[in-house]
Coordinates of C-alpha atoms in Angstrom, one line a residue:
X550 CA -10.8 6.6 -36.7
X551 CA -11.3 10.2 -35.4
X552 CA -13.7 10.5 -38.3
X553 CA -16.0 8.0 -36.5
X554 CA -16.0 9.4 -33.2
X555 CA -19.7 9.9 -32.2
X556 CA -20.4 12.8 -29.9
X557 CA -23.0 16.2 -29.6
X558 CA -25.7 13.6 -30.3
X559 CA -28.3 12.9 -27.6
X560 CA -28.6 9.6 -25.8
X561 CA -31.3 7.5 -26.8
X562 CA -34.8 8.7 -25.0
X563 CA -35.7 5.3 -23.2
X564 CA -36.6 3.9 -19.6
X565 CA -37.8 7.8 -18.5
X566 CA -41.3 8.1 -16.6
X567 CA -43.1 10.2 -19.1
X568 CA -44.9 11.4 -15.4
X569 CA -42.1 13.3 -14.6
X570 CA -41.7 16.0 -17.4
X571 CA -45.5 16.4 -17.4
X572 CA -46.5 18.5 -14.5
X573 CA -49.6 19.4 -16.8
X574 CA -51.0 15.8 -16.7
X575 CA -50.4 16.1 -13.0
X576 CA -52.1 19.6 -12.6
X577 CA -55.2 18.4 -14.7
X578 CA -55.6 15.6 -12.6
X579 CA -55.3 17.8 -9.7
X580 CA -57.8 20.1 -11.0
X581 CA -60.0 17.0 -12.0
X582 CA -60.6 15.7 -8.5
X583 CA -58.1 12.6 -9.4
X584 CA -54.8 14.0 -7.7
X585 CA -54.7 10.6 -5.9
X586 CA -54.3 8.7 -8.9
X587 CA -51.0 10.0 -10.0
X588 CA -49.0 7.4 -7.9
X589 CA -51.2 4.3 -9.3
X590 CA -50.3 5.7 -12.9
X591 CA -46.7 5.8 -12.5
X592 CA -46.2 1.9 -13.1
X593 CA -47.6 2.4 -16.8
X594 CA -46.1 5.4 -17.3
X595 CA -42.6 3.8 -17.1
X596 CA -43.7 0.9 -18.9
X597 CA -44.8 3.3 -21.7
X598 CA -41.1 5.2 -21.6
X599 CA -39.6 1.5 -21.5
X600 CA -36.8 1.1 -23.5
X601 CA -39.1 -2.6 -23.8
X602 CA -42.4 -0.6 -25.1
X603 CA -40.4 1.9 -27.2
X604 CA -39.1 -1.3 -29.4
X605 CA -42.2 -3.1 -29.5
X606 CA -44.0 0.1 -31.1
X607 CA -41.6 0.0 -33.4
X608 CA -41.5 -3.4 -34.6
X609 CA -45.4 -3.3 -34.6
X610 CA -45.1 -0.4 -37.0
X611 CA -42.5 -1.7 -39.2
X612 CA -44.5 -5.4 -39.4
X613 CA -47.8 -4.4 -40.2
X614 CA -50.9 -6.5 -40.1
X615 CA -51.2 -9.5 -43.0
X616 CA -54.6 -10.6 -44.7
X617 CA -55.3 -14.7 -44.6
X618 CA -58.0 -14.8 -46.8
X619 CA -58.1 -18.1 -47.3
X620 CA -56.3 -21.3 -45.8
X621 CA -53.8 -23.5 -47.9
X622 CA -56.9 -25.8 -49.0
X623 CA -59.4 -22.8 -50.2
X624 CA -61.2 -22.3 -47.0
X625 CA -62.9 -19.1 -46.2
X626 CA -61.0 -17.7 -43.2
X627 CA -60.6 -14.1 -43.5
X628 CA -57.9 -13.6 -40.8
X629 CA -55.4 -11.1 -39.8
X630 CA -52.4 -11.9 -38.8
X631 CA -50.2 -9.5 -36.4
X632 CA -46.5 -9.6 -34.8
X633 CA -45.7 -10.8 -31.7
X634 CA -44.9 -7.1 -30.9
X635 CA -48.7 -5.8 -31.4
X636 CA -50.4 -8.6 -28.8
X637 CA -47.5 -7.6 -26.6
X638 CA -49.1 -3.8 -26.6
X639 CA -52.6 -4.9 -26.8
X640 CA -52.1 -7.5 -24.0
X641 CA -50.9 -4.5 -21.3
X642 CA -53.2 -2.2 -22.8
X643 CA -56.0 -4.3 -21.6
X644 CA -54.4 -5.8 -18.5
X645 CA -54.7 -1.9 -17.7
X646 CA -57.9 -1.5 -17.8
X647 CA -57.5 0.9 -20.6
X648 CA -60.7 -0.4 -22.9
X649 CA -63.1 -0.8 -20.6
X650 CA -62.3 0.2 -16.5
X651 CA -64.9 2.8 -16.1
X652 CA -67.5 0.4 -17.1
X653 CA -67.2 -1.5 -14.1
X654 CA -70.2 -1.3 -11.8
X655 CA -67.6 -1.1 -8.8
X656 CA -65.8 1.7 -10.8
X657 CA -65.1 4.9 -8.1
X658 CA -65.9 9.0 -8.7
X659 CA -63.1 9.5 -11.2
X660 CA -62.8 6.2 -13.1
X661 CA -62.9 8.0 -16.4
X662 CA -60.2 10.4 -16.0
X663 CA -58.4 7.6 -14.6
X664 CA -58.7 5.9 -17.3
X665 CA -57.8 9.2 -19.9
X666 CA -55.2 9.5 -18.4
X667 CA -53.5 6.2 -18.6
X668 CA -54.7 5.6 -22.7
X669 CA -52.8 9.3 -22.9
X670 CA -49.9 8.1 -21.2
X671 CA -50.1 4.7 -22.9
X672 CA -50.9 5.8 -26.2
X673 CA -46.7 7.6 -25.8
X674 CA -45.6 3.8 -26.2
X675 CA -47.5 3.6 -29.5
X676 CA -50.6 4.8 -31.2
X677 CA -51.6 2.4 -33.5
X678 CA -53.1 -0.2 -31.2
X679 CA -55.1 2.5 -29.2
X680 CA -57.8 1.8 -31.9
X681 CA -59.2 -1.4 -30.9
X682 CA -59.0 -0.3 -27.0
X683 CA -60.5 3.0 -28.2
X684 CA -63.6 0.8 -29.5
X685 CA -64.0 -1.1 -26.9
X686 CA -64.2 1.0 -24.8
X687 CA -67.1 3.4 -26.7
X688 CA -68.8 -0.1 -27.2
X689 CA -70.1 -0.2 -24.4
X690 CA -72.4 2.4 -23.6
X691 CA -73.5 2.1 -27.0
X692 CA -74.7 -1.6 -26.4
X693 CA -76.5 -0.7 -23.2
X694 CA -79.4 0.4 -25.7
X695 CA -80.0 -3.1 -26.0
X696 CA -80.0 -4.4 -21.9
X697 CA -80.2 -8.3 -22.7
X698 CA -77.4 -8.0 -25.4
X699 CA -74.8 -5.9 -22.9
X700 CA -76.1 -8.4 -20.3
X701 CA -74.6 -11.3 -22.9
X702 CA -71.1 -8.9 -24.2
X703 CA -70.1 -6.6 -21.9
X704 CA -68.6 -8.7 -18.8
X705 CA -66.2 -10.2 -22.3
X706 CA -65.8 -6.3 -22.5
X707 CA -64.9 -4.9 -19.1
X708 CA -62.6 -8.4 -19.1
X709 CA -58.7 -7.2 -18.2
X710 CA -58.0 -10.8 -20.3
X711 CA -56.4 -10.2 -24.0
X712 CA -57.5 -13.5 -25.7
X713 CA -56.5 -12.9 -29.4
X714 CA -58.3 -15.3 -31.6
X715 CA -61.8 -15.8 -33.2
X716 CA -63.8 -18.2 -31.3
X717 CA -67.5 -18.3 -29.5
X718 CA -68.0 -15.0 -27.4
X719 CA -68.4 -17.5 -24.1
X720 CA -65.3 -19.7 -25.0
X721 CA -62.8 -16.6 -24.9
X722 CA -61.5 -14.7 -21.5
X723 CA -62.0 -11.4 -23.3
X724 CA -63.4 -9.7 -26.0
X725 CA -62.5 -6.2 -28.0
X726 CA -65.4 -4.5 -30.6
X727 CA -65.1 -2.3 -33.5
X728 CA -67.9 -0.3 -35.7
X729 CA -68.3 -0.5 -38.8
X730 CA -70.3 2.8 -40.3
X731 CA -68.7 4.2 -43.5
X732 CA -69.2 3.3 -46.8
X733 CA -67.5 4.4 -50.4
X734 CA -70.8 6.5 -51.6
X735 CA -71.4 8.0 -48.5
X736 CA -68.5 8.9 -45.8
X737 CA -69.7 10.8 -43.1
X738 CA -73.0 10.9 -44.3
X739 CA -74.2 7.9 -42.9
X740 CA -77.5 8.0 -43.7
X741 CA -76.3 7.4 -47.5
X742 CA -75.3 4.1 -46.9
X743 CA -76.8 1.2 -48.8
X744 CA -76.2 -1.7 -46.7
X745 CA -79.4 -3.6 -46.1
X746 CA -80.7 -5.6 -43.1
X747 CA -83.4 -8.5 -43.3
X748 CA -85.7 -9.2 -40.6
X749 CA -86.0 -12.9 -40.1
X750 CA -88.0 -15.1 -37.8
X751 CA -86.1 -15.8 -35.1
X752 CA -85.1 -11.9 -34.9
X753 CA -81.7 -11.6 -36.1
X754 CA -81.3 -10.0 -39.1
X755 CA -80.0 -11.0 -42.4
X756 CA -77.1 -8.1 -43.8
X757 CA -75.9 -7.5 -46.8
X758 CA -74.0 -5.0 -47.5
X759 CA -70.1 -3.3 -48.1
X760 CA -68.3 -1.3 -46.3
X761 CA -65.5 1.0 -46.9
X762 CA -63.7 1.1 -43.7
X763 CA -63.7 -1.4 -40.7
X764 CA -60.8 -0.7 -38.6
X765 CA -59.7 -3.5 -36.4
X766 CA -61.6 -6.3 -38.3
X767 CA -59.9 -9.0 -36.4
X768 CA -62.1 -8.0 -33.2
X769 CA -65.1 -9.9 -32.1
X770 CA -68.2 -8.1 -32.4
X771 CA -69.2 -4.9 -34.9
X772 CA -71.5 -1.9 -34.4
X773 CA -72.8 -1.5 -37.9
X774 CA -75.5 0.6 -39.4
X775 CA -77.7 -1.3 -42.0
X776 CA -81.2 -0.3 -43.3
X777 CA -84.0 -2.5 -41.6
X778 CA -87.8 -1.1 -43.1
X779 CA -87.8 1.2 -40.4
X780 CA -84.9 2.9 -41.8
X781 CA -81.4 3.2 -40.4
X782 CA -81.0 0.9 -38.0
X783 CA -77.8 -0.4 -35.6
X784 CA -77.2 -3.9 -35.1
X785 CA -74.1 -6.2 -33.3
X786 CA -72.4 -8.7 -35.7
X787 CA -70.7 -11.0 -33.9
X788 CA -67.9 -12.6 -35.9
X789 CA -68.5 -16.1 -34.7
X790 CA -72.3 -16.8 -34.3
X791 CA -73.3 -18.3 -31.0
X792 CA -73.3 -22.1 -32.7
X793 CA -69.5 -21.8 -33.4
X794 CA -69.4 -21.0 -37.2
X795 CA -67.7 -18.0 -39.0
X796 CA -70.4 -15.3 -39.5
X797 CA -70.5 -13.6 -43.1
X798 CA -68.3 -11.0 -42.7
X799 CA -65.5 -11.2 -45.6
X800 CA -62.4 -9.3 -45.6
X801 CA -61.8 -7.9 -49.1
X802 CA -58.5 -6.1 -48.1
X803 CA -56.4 -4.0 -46.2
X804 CA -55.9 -0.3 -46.6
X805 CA -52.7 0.7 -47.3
X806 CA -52.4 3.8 -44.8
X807 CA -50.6 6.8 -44.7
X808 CA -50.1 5.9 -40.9
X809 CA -51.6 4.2 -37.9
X810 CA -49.5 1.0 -39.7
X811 CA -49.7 -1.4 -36.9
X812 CA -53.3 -1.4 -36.8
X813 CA -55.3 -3.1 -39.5
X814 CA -58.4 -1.4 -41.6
X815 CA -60.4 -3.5 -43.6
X816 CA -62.7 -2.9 -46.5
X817 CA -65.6 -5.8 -45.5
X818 CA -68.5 -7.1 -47.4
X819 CA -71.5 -8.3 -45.7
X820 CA -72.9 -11.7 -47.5
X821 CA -75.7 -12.7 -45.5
X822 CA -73.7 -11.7 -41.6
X823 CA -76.1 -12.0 -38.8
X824 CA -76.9 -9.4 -36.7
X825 CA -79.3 -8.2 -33.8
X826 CA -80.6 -5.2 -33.5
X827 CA -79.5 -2.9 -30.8
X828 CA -81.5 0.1 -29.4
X829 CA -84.9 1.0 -31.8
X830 CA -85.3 -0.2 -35.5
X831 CA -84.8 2.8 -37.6
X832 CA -82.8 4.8 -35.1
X833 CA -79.2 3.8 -35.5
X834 CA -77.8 6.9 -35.5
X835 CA -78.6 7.8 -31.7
X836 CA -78.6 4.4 -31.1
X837 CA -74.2 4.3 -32.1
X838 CA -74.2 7.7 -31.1
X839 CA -72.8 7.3 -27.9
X840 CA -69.9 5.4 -29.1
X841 CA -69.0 7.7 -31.6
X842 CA -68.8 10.2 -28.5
X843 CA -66.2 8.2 -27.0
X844 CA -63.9 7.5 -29.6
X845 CA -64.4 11.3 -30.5
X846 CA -62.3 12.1 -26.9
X847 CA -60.6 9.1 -27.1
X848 CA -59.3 11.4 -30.6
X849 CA -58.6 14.7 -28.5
X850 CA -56.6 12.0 -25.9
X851 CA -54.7 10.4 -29.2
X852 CA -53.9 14.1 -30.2
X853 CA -52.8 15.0 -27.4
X854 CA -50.6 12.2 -26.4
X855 CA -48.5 12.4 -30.4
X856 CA -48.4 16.3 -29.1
X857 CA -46.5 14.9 -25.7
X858 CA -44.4 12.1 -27.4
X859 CA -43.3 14.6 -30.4
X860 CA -42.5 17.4 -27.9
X861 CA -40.2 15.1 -26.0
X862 CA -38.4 14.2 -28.2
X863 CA -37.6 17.8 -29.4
X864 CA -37.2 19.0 -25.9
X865 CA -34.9 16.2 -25.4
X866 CA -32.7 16.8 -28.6
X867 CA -32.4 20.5 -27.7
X868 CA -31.3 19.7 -24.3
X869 CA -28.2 17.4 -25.3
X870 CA -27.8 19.1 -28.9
X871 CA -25.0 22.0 -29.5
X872 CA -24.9 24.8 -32.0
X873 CA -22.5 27.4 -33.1
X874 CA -21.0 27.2 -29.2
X875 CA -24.5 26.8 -27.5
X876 CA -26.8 24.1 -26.1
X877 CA -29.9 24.2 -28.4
X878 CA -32.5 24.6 -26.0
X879 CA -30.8 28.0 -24.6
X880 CA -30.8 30.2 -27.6
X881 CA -33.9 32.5 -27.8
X882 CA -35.7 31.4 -30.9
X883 CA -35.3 28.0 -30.3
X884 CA -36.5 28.3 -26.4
X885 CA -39.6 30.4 -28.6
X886 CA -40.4 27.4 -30.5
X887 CA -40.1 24.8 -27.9
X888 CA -42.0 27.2 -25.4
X889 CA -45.0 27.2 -28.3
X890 CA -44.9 23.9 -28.2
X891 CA -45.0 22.7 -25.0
X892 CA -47.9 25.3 -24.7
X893 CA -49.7 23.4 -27.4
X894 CA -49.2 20.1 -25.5
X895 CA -50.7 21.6 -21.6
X896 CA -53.8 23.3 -23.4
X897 CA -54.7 19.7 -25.0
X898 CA -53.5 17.5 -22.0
X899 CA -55.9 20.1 -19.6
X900 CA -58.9 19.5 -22.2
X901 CA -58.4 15.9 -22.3
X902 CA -59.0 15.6 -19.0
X903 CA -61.6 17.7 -18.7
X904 CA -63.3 16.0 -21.2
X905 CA -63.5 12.7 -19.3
X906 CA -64.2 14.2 -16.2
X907 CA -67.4 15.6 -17.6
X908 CA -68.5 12.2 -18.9
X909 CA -67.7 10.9 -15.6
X910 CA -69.8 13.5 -14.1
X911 CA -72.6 13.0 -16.5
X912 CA -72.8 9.0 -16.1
X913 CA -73.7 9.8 -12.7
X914 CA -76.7 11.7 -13.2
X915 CA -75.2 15.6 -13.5
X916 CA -77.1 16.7 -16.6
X917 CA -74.8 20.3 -16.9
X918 CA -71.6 18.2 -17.4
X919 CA -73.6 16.6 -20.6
X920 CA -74.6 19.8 -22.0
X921 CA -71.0 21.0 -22.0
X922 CA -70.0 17.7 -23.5
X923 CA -72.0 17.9 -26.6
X924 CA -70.9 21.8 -27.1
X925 CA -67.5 20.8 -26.1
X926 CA -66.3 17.4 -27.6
X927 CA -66.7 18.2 -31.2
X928 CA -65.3 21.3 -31.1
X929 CA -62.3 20.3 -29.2
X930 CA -62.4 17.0 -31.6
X931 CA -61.9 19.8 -34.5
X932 CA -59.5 22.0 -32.7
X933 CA -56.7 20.0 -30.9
X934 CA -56.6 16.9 -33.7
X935 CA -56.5 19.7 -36.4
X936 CA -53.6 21.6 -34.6
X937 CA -51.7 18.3 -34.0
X938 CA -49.8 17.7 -37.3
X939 CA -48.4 20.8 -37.5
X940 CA -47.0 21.1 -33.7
X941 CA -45.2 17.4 -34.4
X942 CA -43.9 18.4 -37.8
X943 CA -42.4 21.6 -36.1
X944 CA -41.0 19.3 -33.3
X945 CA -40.0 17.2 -36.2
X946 CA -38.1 20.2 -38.0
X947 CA -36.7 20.5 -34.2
X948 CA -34.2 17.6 -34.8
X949 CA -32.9 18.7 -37.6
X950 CA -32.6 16.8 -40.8
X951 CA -32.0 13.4 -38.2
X952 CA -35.6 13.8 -37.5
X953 CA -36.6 13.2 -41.3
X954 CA -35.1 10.2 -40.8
X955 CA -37.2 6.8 -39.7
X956 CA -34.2 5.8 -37.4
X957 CA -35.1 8.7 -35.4
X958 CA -38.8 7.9 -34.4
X959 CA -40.8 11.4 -35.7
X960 CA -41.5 10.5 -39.1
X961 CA -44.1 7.4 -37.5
X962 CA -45.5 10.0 -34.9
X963 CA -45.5 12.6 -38.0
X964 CA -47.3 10.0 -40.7
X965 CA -49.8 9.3 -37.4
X966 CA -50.8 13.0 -36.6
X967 CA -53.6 13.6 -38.8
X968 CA -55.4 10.5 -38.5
X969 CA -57.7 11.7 -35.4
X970 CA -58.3 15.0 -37.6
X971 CA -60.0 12.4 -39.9
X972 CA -61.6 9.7 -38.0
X973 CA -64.7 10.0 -36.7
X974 CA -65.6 12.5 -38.4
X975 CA -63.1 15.4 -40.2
X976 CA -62.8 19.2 -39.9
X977 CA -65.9 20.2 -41.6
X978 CA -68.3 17.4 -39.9
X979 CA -66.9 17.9 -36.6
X980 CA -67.0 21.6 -37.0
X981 CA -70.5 21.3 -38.0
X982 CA -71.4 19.3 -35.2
X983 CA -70.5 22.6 -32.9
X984 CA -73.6 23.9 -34.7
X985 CA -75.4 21.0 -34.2
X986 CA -75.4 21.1 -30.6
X987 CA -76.2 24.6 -30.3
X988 CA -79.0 24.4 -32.8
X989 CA -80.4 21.4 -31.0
X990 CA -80.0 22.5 -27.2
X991 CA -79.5 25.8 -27.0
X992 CA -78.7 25.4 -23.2
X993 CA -75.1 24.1 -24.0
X994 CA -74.2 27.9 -24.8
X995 CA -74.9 28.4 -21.7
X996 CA -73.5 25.9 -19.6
X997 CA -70.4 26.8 -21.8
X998 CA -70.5 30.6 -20.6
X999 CA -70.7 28.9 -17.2
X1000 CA -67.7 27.1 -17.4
X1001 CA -65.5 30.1 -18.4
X1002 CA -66.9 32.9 -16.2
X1003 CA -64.7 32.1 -13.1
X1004 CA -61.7 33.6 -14.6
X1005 CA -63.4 36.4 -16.8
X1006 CA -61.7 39.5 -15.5
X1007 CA -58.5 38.6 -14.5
X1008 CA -56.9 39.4 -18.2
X1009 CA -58.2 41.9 -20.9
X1010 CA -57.1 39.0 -23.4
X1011 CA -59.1 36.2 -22.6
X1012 CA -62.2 38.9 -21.8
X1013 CA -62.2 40.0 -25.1
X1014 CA -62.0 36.1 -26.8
X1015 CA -65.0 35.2 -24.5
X1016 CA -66.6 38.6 -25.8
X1017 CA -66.0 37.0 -29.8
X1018 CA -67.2 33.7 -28.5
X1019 CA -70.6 35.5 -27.2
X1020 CA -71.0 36.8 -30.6
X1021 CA -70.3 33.5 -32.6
X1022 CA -72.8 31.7 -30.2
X1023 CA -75.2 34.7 -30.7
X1024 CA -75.7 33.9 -34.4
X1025 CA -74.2 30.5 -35.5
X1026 CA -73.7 30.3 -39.0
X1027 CA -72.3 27.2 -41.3
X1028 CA -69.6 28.9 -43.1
X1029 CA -67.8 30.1 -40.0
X1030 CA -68.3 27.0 -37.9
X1031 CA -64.5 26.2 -37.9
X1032 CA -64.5 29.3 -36.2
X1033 CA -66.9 28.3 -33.8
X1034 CA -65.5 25.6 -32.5
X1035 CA -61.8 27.3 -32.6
X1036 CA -63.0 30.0 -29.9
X1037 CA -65.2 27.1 -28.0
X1038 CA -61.6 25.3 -27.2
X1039 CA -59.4 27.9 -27.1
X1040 CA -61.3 29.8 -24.6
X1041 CA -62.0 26.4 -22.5
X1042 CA -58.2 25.9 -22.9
X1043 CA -57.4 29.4 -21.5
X1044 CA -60.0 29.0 -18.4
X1045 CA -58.5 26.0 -17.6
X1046 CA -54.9 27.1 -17.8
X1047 CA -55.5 29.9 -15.7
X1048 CA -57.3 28.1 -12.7
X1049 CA -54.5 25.7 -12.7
X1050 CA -51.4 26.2 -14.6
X1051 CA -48.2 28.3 -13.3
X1052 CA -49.1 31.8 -13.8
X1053 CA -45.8 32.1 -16.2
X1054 CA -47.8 29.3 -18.8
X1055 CA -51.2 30.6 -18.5
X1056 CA -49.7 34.0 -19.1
X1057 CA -47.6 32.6 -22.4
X1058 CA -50.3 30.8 -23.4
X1059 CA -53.0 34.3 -23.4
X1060 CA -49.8 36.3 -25.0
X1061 CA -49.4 33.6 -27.8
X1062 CA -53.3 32.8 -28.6
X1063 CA -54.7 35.9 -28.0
X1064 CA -52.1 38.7 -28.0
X1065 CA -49.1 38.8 -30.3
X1066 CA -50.4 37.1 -34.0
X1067 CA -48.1 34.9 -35.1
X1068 CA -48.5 32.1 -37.4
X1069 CA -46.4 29.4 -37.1
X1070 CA -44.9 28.2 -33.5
X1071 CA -42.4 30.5 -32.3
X1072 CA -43.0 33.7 -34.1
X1073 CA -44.4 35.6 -31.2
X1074 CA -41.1 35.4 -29.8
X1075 CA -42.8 34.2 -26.2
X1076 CA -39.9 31.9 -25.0
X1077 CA -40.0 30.3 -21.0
X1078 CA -37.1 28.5 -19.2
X1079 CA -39.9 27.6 -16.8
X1080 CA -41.7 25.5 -19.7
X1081 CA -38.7 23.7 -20.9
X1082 CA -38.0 22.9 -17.3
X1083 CA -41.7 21.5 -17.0
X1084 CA -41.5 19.5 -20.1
X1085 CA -38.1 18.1 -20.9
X1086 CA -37.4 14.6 -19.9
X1087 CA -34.9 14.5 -17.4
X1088 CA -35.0 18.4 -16.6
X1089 CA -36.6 19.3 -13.2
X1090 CA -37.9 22.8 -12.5

């Protein structure tokens, strides 16, 4: 029946290399020393527009994890079980490299934004599984603290074998970590927490404790923070102990999320785990510190990545959709809003890779790149995640009321966008931890002033945001740390946009940030063919 007849709806958005409609992943690459690297990402960036990956992250979403408690006789066995489609993501997440790469003692200059740029590109597929491969990943340098504990976990680590299943660290091919920090009473403030650890005689420890959230509970070993008498301390729970048995780590139950549904988070209780203490008794927080720095990028990449997937999606609608007579993408307000958007998604992309190139940089002895880190991360942690759920809902509202619907793919990226404002730390703590670098070394201020006086002069825009951010450095202060941080990134963003970005998106991107106000995407009424070109999948400049 005519009434039937499909037609000015876009084809499905599947088997596209998500490489070619982002010339900004390319640039920052480029402008990261890694230029070379684009070829060897290509094969998982088509794998990650796949038709194949695409239908995996959605079956992983729509079958979410399943508690085993117990077995059918009343065994203890606190399991989680996940569909076929979620070891199929893990499995070429790992085979990738994307956990643990830069690790590798034979890892080159550049590993790390190698390796950005792939759990970016990857993370496209589906989000929900970057968790574990997040925390593996910020394991590591964490459990270096403790040289004959990495000596016995990391090559299970850096492993590229997924080997699902809980078993004796040196009977499996590969292993995955987790951390488990928070507690109910406490939440960021870590130091609140009540869980206790027991020094016994052969130097393990004896823990005892609950905690509110354990993501990923099904992975093999924990970072947990426990009180020993010295006072906070961090220590490595293996789930299986080294003689085969199941440690003491019960799984009370599984959050019911808001997103992030393919992944499981546990609430876990302690009775008497095992655990050995890594890095100095009483100083846990520096001791887990470094992980928490990792999965803190690893949140800017996550952002940044629901920013790409959400824009192309909107792009691509606009490009095949018609309205009153004319192609979507063509009329001026909606170019506007796309053009806002896809400036949104260069300015993270750029940062993320920045990002990893300084801790690249700094793993191999340049102490500046470290300073900027500490000033940078958490206020690019605050900024980009914070910014992320309202870019996708706007590339949501793009599609019209088919985007409202679960058929169409944005309500998962939509329900997923403000988790990486949340984890690991929210607004405020993140935001405070701006402060906290400055207050701590005041020499980050300055290595940040480095990093943006290249371009100082070449627009009256940027000069006088760099001029604000002088002032906010000058005299930090609590209650305006969100601003802080907001000038920190969006003066990085703009330094870096304008050292390597077409002069037509460096320019929209001063014009909507620091010129016209306007406060919701669009409303400056800055609209560019050339960034729809650069961004749409299947359009070529």
């Amino acid at each position: 029946m005519e009434t039937h007849r499909v037609h000015n709806q876009p084809p499905p958005l599947e088997d596209f290399d998500p490489m070619d409609c982002d010339p900004a992943l390319r640039e920052a690459l480029a402008a990261q020393g890694a230029a070379d690297r684009v070829e060897a990402l290509r094969p998982l960036a088509r794998l990650a527009g796949s038709a194949t990956a695409r239908e995996h992250g959605r079956l992983a979403n729509e079958n979410p994890p399943k508690l085993r408690s117990h077995d059918r006789y009343g065994h203890r066995v606190d399991e989680v079980e996940f569909h076929p489609s979620w070891h199929w993501l893990m499995e070429r997440a790992v085979s990738h490299g994307l956990h643990a790469s830069p690790w590798s003692p034979e890892a080159p200059l550049g590993a790390h934004v190698e390796r950005a740029a792939g759990f970016y590109l990857w993370s496209q597929a589906e989000a929900g599984h970057g968790c574990p491969v997040s925390m593996t990943f910020a394991a590591v340098p964490a459990l270096r603290h403790s040289p004959e504990l990495a000596a016995h976990y990391e090559p299970g680590l850096r492993s590229g074998e997924y080997d699902f299943g809980l078993r004796r660290a040196e009977e499996k091919s590969g292993l995955l970590a987790g951390m488990s920090m928070t507690e109910k009473q406490g939440g960021s403030d870590v130091r609140a927490n009540s869980t206790t650890a027991e020094p016994l005689a052969d130097g393990s420890y004896r823990i005892v404790g609950h905690k509110w959230f354990t993501s990923a509970p099904m992975n093999d070993l924990f970072l947990t923070l426990a009180h020993t008498p010295e006072g906070l301390s961090c220590l490595l729970v293996p789930r299986v102990l080294p003689d085969g048995s199941r440690n003491a780590v019960r799984l009370q139950r599984l959050k019911d999320k808001l997103g992030n549904r393919s992944n499981a988070s546990a609430e876990i209780e302690y009775t008497g785990a095992l655990g050995w203490l890594l890095g100095e008794p009483g100083r846990g927080v520096r001791a887990i510190i470094d992980m928490v720095s990792m999965t803190r990028m690893d949140c800017v990449l996550g952002s940044a990545a629901a920013l790409r997937t959400a824009l192309s999606e909107a792009t691509h609608h606009a490009a095949h959709r018609r309205a009153f007579d004319e192609r979507l993408d063509r009329t001026p307000l909606m170019r506007s809003v796309l053009s806002d958007l896809a400036l949104e998604s260069e300015a993270a992309t750029a940062l993320g890779m920045r990002l990893a190139a300084a801790v690249d940089r700094g793993h191999r002895g340049r102490a500046e790149e470290t300073e900027l880190l500490r000033l940078l991360l958490p206020a690019a942690k605050y900024y980009v995640c914070k910014r992320t759920p309202t870019a996708v809902g706007e590339a949501l509202e793009c599609l019209g009321g088919n985007g409202y619907v679960e058929e169409s793919g944005m309500p998962r990226i939509y329900r997923e966008a403000p988790l990486m404002s949340i984890w690991e730390g929210s607004g405020n703590v993140t935001a405070l931890d701006t402060l906290r670098a400055l207050h701590k070394q005041p020499e980050t201020s300055r290595r940040l002033l480095e990093e943006l006086s290249p371009v100082l002069g070449r627009d009256e825009r940027y000069d006088e945001a760099v001029r604000l951010l002088r002032e906010e450095l000058s005299a930090p202060q609590p209650a305006r740390a969100r601003r802080l941080a907001e000038l920190v990134t969006l003066t990085t963003q703009a330094a870096l946009l304008l050292r390597g970005a077409p002069e037509e998106v460096s320019e929209a991107f001063l014009a909507t940030r620091f010129g016209t106000p306007g406060l919701t995407p669009g409303s400056t009424g800055v609209g560019s063919r050339l960034l729809l070109d650069r961004v749409t999948p299947g359009a070529r400049p």
